mmCIF file of C-alpha atoms in Angstrom:
data_model
loop_
_atom_site.group_PDB
_atom_site.id
_atom_site.type_symbol
_atom_site.label_atom_id
_atom_site.label_comp_id
_atom_site.label_asym_id
_atom_site.label_seq_id
_atom_site.Cartn_x
_atom_site.Cartn_y
_atom_site.Cartn_z
ATOM 1 C CA MET A 1 -30.966 -30.618 97.612
ATOM 2 C CA ASP A 2 -29.981 -33.474 95.328
ATOM 3 C CA HIS A 3 -26.406 -32.301 94.743
ATOM 4 C CA PHE A 4 -24.365 -34.034 97.409
ATOM 5 C CA CYS A 5 -20.620 -34.426 97.762
ATOM 6 C CA PHE A 6 -18.705 -36.804 100.024
ATOM 7 C CA LYS A 7 -15.134 -36.330 101.196
ATOM 8 C CA TYR A 8 -12.915 -38.108 103.650
ATOM 9 C CA MET A 9 -12.059 -35.773 106.492
ATOM 10 C CA ASP A 10 -8.539 -34.411 106.420
ATOM 11 C CA LYS A 11 -7.260 -35.475 109.850
ATOM 12 C CA HIS A 12 -5.115 -32.337 109.951
ATOM 13 C CA LYS A 13 -8.275 -30.195 109.943
ATOM 14 C CA THR A 14 -10.189 -31.898 112.740
ATOM 15 C CA GLU A 15 -9.967 -28.934 115.131
ATOM 16 C CA GLU A 16 -11.906 -26.710 112.754
ATOM 17 C CA LEU A 17 -14.460 -29.407 111.825
ATOM 18 C CA LEU A 18 -15.250 -30.926 115.221
ATOM 19 C CA PRO A 19 -17.366 -28.021 116.531
ATOM 20 C CA GLU A 20 -19.576 -28.143 113.431
ATOM 21 C CA MET A 21 -19.811 -31.939 113.630
ATOM 22 C CA PHE A 22 -20.794 -31.752 117.285
ATOM 23 C CA ASP A 23 -23.480 -29.213 116.479
ATOM 24 C CA ILE A 24 -25.066 -31.713 114.067
ATOM 25 C CA LEU A 25 -24.765 -34.526 116.635
ATOM 26 C CA TYR A 26 -26.227 -32.393 119.409
ATOM 27 C CA SER A 27 -29.186 -31.235 117.324
ATOM 28 C CA ASN A 28 -30.035 -34.869 116.573
ATOM 29 C CA MET A 29 -29.330 -36.564 119.896
ATOM 30 C CA ASN A 30 -30.245 -34.015 122.568
ATOM 31 C CA PRO A 31 -33.999 -34.344 121.887
ATOM 32 C CA ILE A 32 -33.727 -38.167 121.987
ATOM 33 C CA SER A 33 -31.312 -38.699 124.836
ATOM 34 C CA PRO A 34 -30.561 -35.493 126.744
ATOM 35 C CA THR A 35 -27.672 -35.645 129.193
ATOM 36 C CA GLY A 36 -28.812 -32.786 131.403
ATOM 37 C CA ASN A 37 -25.497 -31.029 130.777
ATOM 38 C CA SER A 38 -25.030 -27.697 129.053
ATOM 39 C CA TYR A 39 -24.140 -27.646 125.356
ATOM 40 C CA ASP A 40 -20.565 -26.635 126.240
ATOM 41 C CA ALA A 41 -20.191 -29.398 128.840
ATOM 42 C CA ASP A 42 -21.472 -32.014 126.376
ATOM 43 C CA PHE A 43 -19.123 -30.658 123.697
ATOM 44 C CA HIS A 44 -16.077 -30.971 125.964
ATOM 45 C CA ILE A 45 -17.034 -34.501 127.046
ATOM 46 C CA TRP A 46 -17.530 -35.540 123.400
ATOM 47 C CA LEU A 47 -14.286 -33.845 122.385
ATOM 48 C CA SER A 48 -12.340 -35.732 125.061
ATOM 49 C CA HIS A 49 -13.592 -39.032 123.607
ATOM 50 C CA ILE A 50 -13.491 -38.267 119.898
ATOM 51 C CA SER A 51 -10.188 -36.404 119.521
ATOM 52 C CA HIS A 52 -7.937 -39.467 119.843
ATOM 53 C CA ALA A 53 -10.282 -41.953 118.163
ATOM 54 C CA ILE A 54 -10.738 -39.839 115.051
ATOM 55 C CA GLN A 55 -6.969 -39.794 114.430
ATOM 56 C CA MET A 56 -6.608 -43.592 114.322
ATOM 57 C CA GLU A 57 -5.753 -44.987 110.888
ATOM 58 C CA SER A 58 -8.434 -47.700 111.010
ATOM 59 C CA ARG A 59 -11.139 -45.097 111.683
ATOM 60 C CA LYS A 60 -12.441 -42.906 108.891
ATOM 61 C CA THR A 61 -14.821 -39.975 108.783
ATOM 62 C CA VAL A 62 -16.746 -39.109 105.646
ATOM 63 C CA LEU A 63 -18.086 -35.575 105.487
ATOM 64 C CA MET A 64 -21.366 -34.993 103.668
ATOM 65 C CA TYR A 65 -21.873 -31.719 101.840
ATOM 66 C CA ALA A 66 -24.774 -30.095 100.013
ATOM 67 C CA GLU A 67 -23.160 -27.387 97.924
ATOM 68 C CA ASN A 68 -20.495 -26.079 100.337
ATOM 69 C CA GLU A 69 -22.476 -26.705 103.522
ATOM 70 C CA LEU A 70 -21.502 -29.525 105.886
ATOM 71 C CA VAL A 71 -24.797 -31.356 106.347
ATOM 72 C CA GLY A 72 -23.628 -34.566 107.982
ATOM 73 C CA TYR A 73 -20.896 -37.032 108.679
ATOM 74 C CA PHE A 74 -20.357 -40.777 108.796
ATOM 75 C CA ARG A 75 -17.702 -42.351 111.012
ATOM 76 C CA TYR A 76 -16.628 -45.962 110.592
ATOM 77 C CA PHE A 77 -14.015 -48.455 111.735
ATOM 78 C CA MET A 78 -12.571 -51.220 109.577
ATOM 79 C CA ASN A 79 -11.698 -54.301 111.624
ATOM 80 C CA SER A 80 -9.405 -56.371 109.424
ATOM 81 C CA SER A 81 -9.143 -59.238 111.931
ATOM 82 C CA THR A 82 -12.914 -59.856 111.845
ATOM 83 C CA GLN A 83 -13.392 -58.527 108.302
ATOM 84 C CA SER A 84 -16.110 -56.189 109.492
ATOM 85 C CA LEU A 85 -17.231 -52.647 108.884
ATOM 86 C CA LEU A 86 -18.378 -51.011 112.113
ATOM 87 C CA ILE A 87 -20.651 -48.033 111.572
ATOM 88 C CA GLU A 88 -19.698 -45.830 114.503
ATOM 89 C CA ASP A 89 -21.738 -42.716 113.908
ATOM 90 C CA VAL A 90 -24.082 -41.303 111.279
ATOM 91 C CA GLN A 91 -25.328 -37.784 111.800
ATOM 92 C CA ILE A 92 -27.290 -35.740 109.272
ATOM 93 C CA LYS A 93 -28.805 -32.304 109.801
ATOM 94 C CA PRO A 94 -32.569 -32.677 110.279
ATOM 95 C CA LYS A 95 -33.524 -30.768 107.109
ATOM 96 C CA PHE A 96 -31.407 -33.204 105.048
ATOM 97 C CA GLN A 97 -32.858 -36.369 106.594
ATOM 98 C CA GLY A 98 -35.251 -38.333 104.405
ATOM 99 C CA VAL A 99 -34.043 -36.833 101.112
ATOM 100 C CA GLY A 100 -31.859 -39.775 100.033
ATOM 101 C CA LEU A 101 -28.556 -38.465 101.390
ATOM 102 C CA PHE A 102 -27.796 -41.624 103.370
ATOM 103 C CA SER A 103 -28.479 -43.831 100.331
ATOM 104 C CA TYR A 104 -26.195 -41.693 98.165
ATOM 105 C CA LEU A 105 -23.540 -41.929 100.862
ATOM 106 C CA CYS A 106 -23.767 -45.723 101.075
ATOM 107 C CA LYS A 107 -23.485 -46.097 97.287
ATOM 108 C CA TRP A 108 -20.439 -43.839 97.320
ATOM 109 C CA LEU A 109 -18.896 -45.635 100.313
ATOM 110 C CA ILE A 110 -19.296 -49.110 98.830
ATOM 111 C CA ASN A 111 -17.205 -47.941 95.865
ATOM 112 C CA GLN A 112 -14.519 -46.575 98.207
ATOM 113 C CA LEU A 113 -14.099 -49.595 100.469
ATOM 114 C CA ARG A 114 -11.421 -52.093 99.644
ATOM 115 C CA GLY A 115 -10.590 -55.431 101.128
ATOM 116 C CA SER A 116 -12.624 -58.402 102.117
ATOM 117 C CA ILE A 117 -15.558 -57.320 104.254
ATOM 118 C CA LEU A 118 -17.907 -59.993 105.561
ATOM 119 C CA THR A 119 -20.092 -58.195 108.084
ATOM 120 C CA VAL A 120 -21.520 -54.805 108.960
ATOM 121 C CA GLU A 121 -21.929 -53.891 112.616
ATOM 122 C CA ALA A 122 -23.487 -50.941 114.416
ATOM 123 C CA TYR A 123 -24.823 -49.761 117.736
ATOM 124 C CA ALA A 124 -28.024 -47.769 118.176
ATOM 125 C CA ASP A 125 -29.126 -45.946 121.294
ATOM 126 C CA LYS A 126 -32.088 -47.808 122.799
ATOM 127 C CA LYS A 127 -34.074 -44.543 122.777
ATOM 128 C CA ASN A 128 -33.392 -43.922 119.069
ATOM 129 C CA ASP A 129 -36.167 -45.804 117.268
ATOM 130 C CA LYS A 130 -35.324 -44.147 113.944
ATOM 131 C CA SER A 131 -31.735 -45.448 113.957
ATOM 132 C CA GLN A 132 -32.913 -48.916 114.930
ATOM 133 C CA SER A 133 -35.394 -48.924 112.041
ATOM 134 C CA VAL A 134 -32.724 -47.795 109.573
ATOM 135 C CA LEU A 135 -30.331 -50.550 110.688
ATOM 136 C CA GLU A 136 -33.061 -53.165 110.391
ATOM 137 C CA HIS A 137 -33.974 -51.837 106.933
ATOM 138 C CA LEU A 138 -30.315 -52.320 105.973
ATOM 139 C CA GLY A 139 -30.591 -55.978 106.918
ATOM 140 C CA LEU A 140 -28.815 -55.802 110.252
ATOM 141 C CA LYS A 141 -30.227 -57.886 113.085
ATOM 142 C CA ARG A 142 -30.227 -57.033 116.756
ATOM 143 C CA LYS A 143 -27.709 -59.357 118.420
ATOM 144 C CA GLY A 144 -27.334 -57.873 121.914
ATOM 145 C CA GLU A 145 -26.338 -54.648 123.580
ATOM 146 C CA ASN A 146 -23.222 -52.732 124.552
ATOM 147 C CA GLU A 147 -21.521 -53.176 127.923
ATOM 148 C CA ASN A 148 -23.294 -50.277 129.648
ATOM 149 C CA GLY A 149 -26.703 -51.307 128.288
ATOM 150 C CA ILE A 150 -27.429 -47.965 126.619
ATOM 151 C CA SER A 151 -27.279 -49.223 123.022
ATOM 152 C CA PHE A 152 -28.370 -52.241 121.026
ATOM 153 C CA TYR A 153 -25.738 -54.097 118.975
ATOM 154 C CA TYR A 154 -26.627 -54.937 115.357
ATOM 155 C CA GLN A 155 -24.875 -57.151 112.829
ATOM 156 C CA GLY A 156 -25.543 -58.117 109.218
ATOM 157 C CA ASP A 157 -24.040 -59.549 106.075
ATOM 158 C CA TYR A 158 -21.984 -57.051 104.051
ATOM 159 C CA ALA A 159 -23.005 -58.562 100.698
ATOM 160 C CA SER A 160 -26.681 -58.123 101.622
ATOM 161 C CA PHE A 161 -25.992 -54.572 102.769
ATOM 162 C CA CYS A 162 -24.349 -53.785 99.424
ATOM 163 C CA SER A 163 -27.155 -55.359 97.419
ATOM 164 C CA ILE A 164 -29.629 -52.833 98.854
ATOM 165 C CA PHE A 165 -27.681 -49.975 97.274
ATOM 166 C CA CYS A 166 -26.481 -51.686 94.114
ATOM 167 C CA SER A 167 -29.936 -52.816 92.962
ATOM 168 C CA ASP A 168 -31.042 -49.320 91.882
#
């Protein structure tokens, strides 16, 4: 399980990747924050929100592979006006959580990012204690919540974030 590969998603292949990505998201989030909808209904709602956003140039999706199996993805947004990296979504199949995949991803990502980044931002569902703990471990501090009150807003220093992964 220690052979991981990271690739930016080819935006021309989103239609074939989105169902598999949703399956990972659903397996992680449905136990934490169920919507009460069917799998198909949740997929179509998610698809209606993600399809346009994923095509935007400032948004990137990194696919995580173990061998040839898609085991997770990481979506982010680079805001050049605020010089911030917004972590939009991190989803990893349960059997690949806790094996160092996220750390490997962050090391890889830091080497990919260009430009002057000052801050890292993220949102975590209020019911998702694990995500909140990870963000706090990364040095991000809770600064508020999103407009609908479902998620906490976190922010931290990018240099501090990088130092966690570059000190190994």
